């Protein structure tokens, strides 16, 4: 798939560097480092994480087809996940991290994604990382404006907790991403990305480029839910944490939910032909359609959003299509 086609897929890419900007970076950096990182919770693996795995793999493939050397990495931030739980739960969450990494490997096997899987615990204690981490901490703590941005990277409800911990979650994240080329993630992560870019600029180093995919939304909700949660279509819920906002029963959890339950959630979901309104059914459909294309060896853009919004597919028909796609090409494969 041409890079321009990949980056312009409606309903999938929210914001991206231009194809030429990515090519320019790839021509100057070998290999060009593509990256997506995530934590997790105890509720299971979401189909929404797969959206990011697939996109990193597709971007890597597109660049390889143009002759560039690429390093596509999925980071399972197990150490970071443990920073948010009690010491009694650390062993459990490190085990969950191994399970999430295993899930990414399974995605590699099923869909041929050829992704490098890395756990944060594999590098965070290395002298090289610790040295870089200290430099980042010194730079930020010595710059009041940067520290304001570091604080903004933390949800308001956790500011005091993180302040007591020295904002180590944020500093680990910033240190991890500072040397990357293209970072794929949800829109909220621009807070981290901007700090990393500012530090890199001060050092005279290359800054990472951010590529944001569309927000994750819960299934099985009616119009009233989205009306009362104004703005959720802009930021969504956490893609990689099934229990985000306690909505684990309204997610597609791979390996934990059967197709009948998911289809029922799809059928109960609010759906609109207005492209400015949230459409969780379409989101699940796009991910499942990418899965179908990968299994079938089709290297072409996903046009499900275009077909739906131009009236070719009607709302009830979309629900049926998505229910069948997610069963056949995702749920039944694990």
CSV table of N, CA and C in Angstrom, one decimal, residues 236-327:
chain,number,residue,atom,x,y,z
A,236,UNK,N,-12.1,9.9,23.7
A,236,UNK,CA,-12.4,8.4,23.8
A,236,UNK,C,-12.1,7.9,25.2
A,237,UNK,N,-11.9,6.6,25.2
A,237,UNK,CA,-11.5,5.8,26.4
A,237,UNK,C,-10.1,5.2,26.1
A,238,UNK,N,-9.4,4.7,27.1
A,238,UNK,CA,-8.1,4.2,26.9
A,238,UNK,C,-8.2,2.9,26.1
A,239,UNK,N,-7.5,2.9,24.9
A,239,UNK,CA,-7.6,1.8,24.0
A,239,UNK,C,-7.1,0.5,24.6
A,240,UNK,N,-6.0,0.6,25.3
A,240,UNK,CA,-5.3,-0.7,25.8
A,240,UNK,C,-5.7,-1.1,27.2
A,241,UNK,N,-6.5,-0.4,27.9
A,241,UNK,CA,-7.0,-0.8,29.2
A,241,UNK,C,-8.5,-1.1,29.1
A,242,UNK,N,-8.8,-2.4,29.1
A,242,UNK,CA,-10.2,-2.8,28.9
A,242,UNK,C,-11.2,-2.2,30.0
A,243,UNK,N,-10.6,-2.0,31.2
A,243,UNK,CA,-11.5,-1.5,32.2
A,243,UNK,C,-11.5,0.1,32.3
A,244,UNK,N,-11.0,0.7,31.3
A,244,UNK,CA,-11.1,2.2,31.2
A,244,UNK,C,-12.5,2.7,31.5
A,245,UNK,N,-12.7,3.6,32.5
A,245,UNK,CA,-14.0,4.1,32.8
A,245,UNK,C,-15.0,3.1,33.2
A,246,UNK,N,-14.4,1.9,33.6
A,246,UNK,CA,-15.3,0.7,34.1
A,246,UNK,C,-16.2,0.2,33.0
A,247,UNK,N,-15.7,0.3,31.8
A,247,UNK,CA,-16.5,-0.1,30.6
A,247,UNK,C,-16.1,-1.4,30.0
A,248,UNK,N,-15.5,-2.3,30.8
A,248,UNK,CA,-15.0,-3.6,30.3
A,248,UNK,C,-16.1,-4.4,29.7
A,249,UNK,N,-17.3,-4.3,30.1
A,249,UNK,CA,-18.4,-5.0,29.5
A,249,UNK,C,-18.9,-4.5,28.1
A,250,UNK,N,-18.3,-3.3,27.8
A,250,UNK,CA,-18.7,-2.7,26.5
A,250,UNK,C,-17.5,-2.5,25.6
A,251,UNK,N,-16.6,-3.5,25.7
A,251,UNK,CA,-15.4,-3.6,24.8
A,251,UNK,C,-15.4,-4.9,24.1
A,252,UNK,N,-14.6,-5.0,23.1
A,252,UNK,CA,-14.3,-6.3,22.5
A,252,UNK,C,-13.0,-6.9,23.1
A,253,UNK,N,-13.2,-7.9,23.9
A,253,UNK,CA,-12.0,-8.5,24.6
A,253,UNK,C,-11.7,-9.8,23.9
A,254,UNK,N,-10.6,-9.8,23.3
A,254,UNK,CA,-10.2,-11.0,22.4
A,254,UNK,C,-9.8,-12.1,23.3
A,255,UNK,N,-10.4,-13.3,23.1
A,255,UNK,CA,-10.1,-14.5,23.9
A,255,UNK,C,-10.9,-14.6,25.1
A,256,UNK,N,-11.8,-13.6,25.4
A,256,UNK,CA,-12.6,-13.6,26.6
A,256,UNK,C,-14.1,-13.5,26.3
A,257,UNK,N,-14.4,-12.9,25.2
A,257,UNK,CA,-15.8,-12.7,24.8
A,257,UNK,C,-16.2,-13.6,23.6
A,258,UNK,N,-17.4,-14.1,23.6
A,258,UNK,CA,-17.8,-14.9,22.5
A,258,UNK,C,-18.5,-14.0,21.5
A,259,UNK,N,-18.6,-14.4,20.3
A,259,UNK,CA,-19.2,-13.6,19.2
A,259,UNK,C,-20.6,-13.2,19.4
A,260,UNK,N,-21.4,-14.0,20.0
A,260,UNK,CA,-22.8,-13.7,20.2
A,260,UNK,C,-22.9,-12.5,21.1
A,261,UNK,N,-22.1,-12.5,22.2
A,261,UNK,CA,-22.1,-11.3,23.1
A,261,UNK,C,-21.7,-10.0,22.4
A,262,UNK,N,-20.6,-10.1,21.7
A,262,UNK,CA,-20.1,-8.9,20.9
A,262,UNK,C,-21.2,-8.5,19.9
A,263,UNK,N,-21.8,-9.4,19.2
A,263,UNK,CA,-22.8,-9.0,18.2
A,263,UNK,C,-24.0,-8.3,18.9
A,264,UNK,N,-24.3,-8.7,20.1
A,264,UNK,CA,-25.4,-8.1,20.8
A,264,UNK,C,-25.0,-6.7,21.2
A,265,UNK,N,-23.8,-6.5,21.7
A,265,UNK,CA,-23.3,-5.2,22.0
A,265,UNK,C,-23.3,-4.2,20.8
A,266,UNK,N,-22.9,-4.8,19.6
A,266,UNK,CA,-22.9,-4.0,18.4
A,266,UNK,C,-24.4,-3.6,18.0
A,267,UNK,N,-25.3,-4.5,18.2
A,267,UNK,CA,-26.7,-4.3,17.8
A,267,UNK,C,-27.3,-3.2,18.7
A,268,UNK,N,-26.8,-3.1,20.0
A,268,UNK,CA,-27.4,-2.2,20.9
A,268,UNK,C,-26.7,-0.8,20.8
A,269,UNK,N,-25.7,-0.7,20.0
A,269,UNK,CA,-24.9,0.5,19.9
A,269,UNK,C,-25.6,1.7,19.2
A,270,UNK,N,-25.4,2.9,19.7
A,270,UNK,CA,-25.8,4.1,19.0
A,270,UNK,C,-25.0,4.2,17.7
A,271,UNK,N,-25.7,4.5,16.6
A,271,UNK,CA,-25.0,4.6,15.3
A,271,UNK,C,-25.7,5.7,14.5
A,272,UNK,N,-24.9,6.5,13.9
A,272,UNK,CA,-25.4,7.7,13.1
A,272,UNK,C,-24.7,7.8,11.8
A,273,UNK,N,-25.4,8.3,10.8
A,273,UNK,CA,-24.8,8.5,9.5
A,273,UNK,C,-24.1,9.9,9.4
A,274,UNK,N,-24.2,10.6,10.5
A,274,UNK,CA,-23.5,11.9,10.6
A,274,UNK,C,-22.0,11.6,11.0
A,275,UNK,N,-21.0,12.0,10.1
A,275,UNK,CA,-19.6,11.7,10.4
A,275,UNK,C,-19.1,12.4,11.6
A,276,UNK,N,-19.8,13.4,12.1
A,276,UNK,CA,-19.3,14.2,13.2
A,276,UNK,C,-19.7,13.6,14.6
A,277,UNK,N,-20.5,12.6,14.5
A,277,UNK,CA,-20.9,11.9,15.8
A,277,UNK,C,-20.1,10.6,16.0
A,278,UNK,N,-20.0,10.2,17.2
A,278,UNK,CA,-19.3,8.9,17.5
A,278,UNK,C,-19.8,7.7,16.8
A,279,UNK,N,-18.9,6.8,16.4
A,279,UNK,CA,-19.4,5.6,15.7
A,279,UNK,C,-18.5,4.4,16.1
A,280,UNK,N,-18.7,3.9,17.4
A,280,UNK,CA,-17.9,2.7,17.8
A,280,UNK,C,-18.1,1.5,17.0
A,281,UNK,N,-19.2,1.3,16.3
A,281,UNK,CA,-19.4,0.1,15.5
A,281,UNK,C,-18.5,0.2,14.3
A,282,UNK,N,-18.4,1.4,13.7
A,282,UNK,CA,-17.5,1.5,12.5
A,282,UNK,C,-16.1,1.3,12.9
A,283,UNK,N,-15.7,1.8,14.1
A,283,UNK,CA,-14.3,1.6,14.6
A,283,UNK,C,-13.9,0.1,14.7
A,284,UNK,N,-14.8,-0.7,15.3
A,284,UNK,CA,-14.6,-2.1,15.4
A,284,UNK,C,-14.6,-2.7,14.0
A,285,UNK,N,-15.4,-2.2,13.1
A,285,UNK,CA,-15.4,-2.7,11.7
A,285,UNK,C,-14.2,-2.5,11.0
A,286,UNK,N,-13.6,-1.3,11.2
A,286,UNK,CA,-12.3,-1.0,10.5
A,286,UNK,C,-11.2,-1.9,11.0
A,287,UNK,N,-11.1,-2.1,12.3
A,287,UNK,CA,-10.1,-3.0,12.8
A,287,UNK,C,-10.3,-4.4,12.2
A,288,UNK,N,-11.5,-4.9,12.2
A,288,UNK,CA,-11.8,-6.2,11.7
A,288,UNK,C,-11.5,-6.4,10.2
A,289,UNK,N,-11.8,-5.3,9.5
A,289,UNK,CA,-11.6,-5.3,8.1
A,289,UNK,C,-10.1,-5.3,7.8
A,290,UNK,N,-9.3,-4.6,8.6
A,290,UNK,CA,-7.8,-4.7,8.4
A,290,UNK,C,-7.4,-6.2,8.7
A,291,UNK,N,-7.9,-6.8,9.7
A,291,UNK,CA,-7.6,-8.2,10.0
A,291,UNK,C,-8.0,-9.1,8.8
A,292,UNK,N,-9.1,-8.9,8.2
A,292,UNK,CA,-9.5,-9.7,7.1
A,292,UNK,C,-8.5,-9.5,5.9
A,293,UNK,N,-8.1,-8.3,5.7
A,293,UNK,CA,-7.2,-8.0,4.6
A,293,UNK,C,-5.9,-8.7,4.8
A,294,UNK,N,-5.4,-8.6,6.1
A,294,UNK,CA,-4.1,-9.2,6.4
A,294,UNK,C,-4.2,-10.8,6.2
A,295,UNK,N,-5.2,-11.4,6.6
A,295,UNK,CA,-5.4,-12.8,6.5
A,295,UNK,C,-5.5,-13.2,5.0
A,296,UNK,N,-6.2,-12.3,4.2
A,296,UNK,CA,-6.3,-12.6,2.8
A,296,UNK,C,-5.2,-12.1,1.9
A,297,UNK,N,-4.2,-11.5,2.5
A,297,UNK,CA,-3.1,-11.0,1.7
A,297,UNK,C,-3.4,-9.8,0.9
A,298,UNK,N,-4.5,-9.0,1.3
A,298,UNK,CA,-4.8,-7.8,0.5
A,298,UNK,C,-4.1,-6.6,1.1
A,299,UNK,N,-3.3,-6.0,0.3
A,299,UNK,CA,-2.5,-4.8,0.7
A,299,UNK,C,-3.2,-3.5,0.1
A,300,UNK,N,-4.4,-3.3,0.6
A,300,UNK,CA,-5.2,-2.1,0.1
A,300,UNK,C,-5.8,-1.4,1.2
A,301,UNK,N,-6.2,-0.1,1.0
A,301,UNK,CA,-6.8,0.7,2.1
A,301,UNK,C,-8.1,0.2,2.5
A,302,UNK,N,-8.5,0.5,3.7
A,302,UNK,CA,-9.9,0.2,4.2
A,302,UNK,C,-10.8,1.3,3.8
A,303,UNK,N,-11.9,0.9,3.2
A,303,UNK,CA,-12.8,1.9,2.7
A,303,UNK,C,-14.2,1.8,3.4
A,304,UNK,N,-14.3,1.2,4.5
A,304,UNK,CA,-15.6,0.9,5.2
A,304,UNK,C,-16.2,2.3,5.6
A,305,UNK,N,-15.4,3.2,6.1
A,305,UNK,CA,-16.0,4.5,6.5
A,305,UNK,C,-16.5,5.3,5.3
A,306,UNK,N,-15.8,5.2,4.2
A,306,UNK,CA,-16.2,5.9,3.0
A,306,UNK,C,-17.5,5.3,2.5
A,307,UNK,N,-17.6,4.0,2.5
A,307,UNK,CA,-18.8,3.4,2.0
A,307,UNK,C,-20.0,3.6,2.9
A,308,UNK,N,-19.8,3.7,4.2
A,308,UNK,CA,-20.9,4.0,5.1
A,308,UNK,C,-21.4,5.4,5.0
A,309,UNK,N,-20.4,6.4,5.0
A,309,UNK,CA,-20.8,7.8,5.0
A,309,UNK,C,-21.3,8.3,3.6
A,310,UNK,N,-21.0,7.5,2.5
A,310,UNK,CA,-21.6,8.0,1.3
A,310,UNK,C,-22.9,7.3,1.0
A,311,UNK,N,-23.4,6.5,2.0
A,311,UNK,CA,-24.7,5.9,1.9
A,311,UNK,C,-24.8,4.5,1.2
A,312,UNK,N,-23.6,4.0,0.8
A,312,UNK,CA,-23.6,2.7,0.2
A,312,UNK,C,-24.0,1.6,1.2
A,313,UNK,N,-23.6,1.8,2.5
A,313,UNK,CA,-24.0,0.8,3.5
A,313,UNK,C,-24.9,1.6,4.5
A,314,UNK,N,-26.0,1.0,4.9
A,314,UNK,CA,-26.9,1.6,5.8
A,314,UNK,C,-26.6,1.1,7.2
A,315,UNK,N,-27.1,1.8,8.3
A,315,UNK,CA,-26.7,1.5,9.7
A,315,UNK,C,-26.9,0.1,10.1
A,316,UNK,N,-28.1,-0.5,9.8
A,316,UNK,CA,-28.3,-1.8,10.2
A,316,UNK,C,-27.5,-2.8,9.5
A,317,UNK,N,-27.2,-2.5,8.2
A,317,UNK,CA,-26.3,-3.4,7.4
A,317,UNK,C,-24.9,-3.3,7.9
A,318,UNK,N,-24.5,-2.1,8.4
A,318,UNK,CA,-23.1,-2.0,8.9
A,318,UNK,C,-23.0,-2.9,10.2
A,319,UNK,N,-24.0,-2.8,11.0
A,319,UNK,CA,-23.9,-3.7,12.2
A,319,UNK,C,-23.8,-5.1,11.9
A,320,UNK,N,-24.5,-5.6,10.9
A,320,UNK,CA,-24.4,-7.0,10.5
A,320,UNK,C,-23.0,-7.3,9.9
A,321,UNK,N,-22.5,-6.4,9.1
A,321,UNK,CA,-21.2,-6.6,8.4
A,321,UNK,C,-20.2,-6.7,9.5
A,322,UNK,N,-20.2,-5.7,10.5
A,322,UNK,CA,-19.2,-5.7,11.5
A,322,UNK,C,-19.3,-6.9,12.4
A,323,UNK,N,-20.4,-7.3,12.8
A,323,UNK,CA,-20.6,-8.5,13.6
A,323,UNK,C,-20.0,-9.7,13.0
A,324,UNK,N,-20.2,-9.9,11.7
A,324,UNK,CA,-19.6,-11.0,11.0
A,324,UNK,C,-18.1,-10.9,10.8
A,325,UNK,N,-17.6,-9.7,10.5
A,325,UNK,CA,-16.2,-9.5,10.4
A,325,UNK,C,-15.4,-9.8,11.7
A,326,UNK,N,-15.9,-9.2,12.8
A,326,UNK,CA,-15.2,-9.4,14.0
A,326,UNK,C,-15.2,-10.9,14.5
A,327,UNK,N,-16.3,-11.6,14.2
A,327,UNK,CA,-16.3,-13.0,14.5
A,327,UNK,C,-15.3,-13.8,13.7
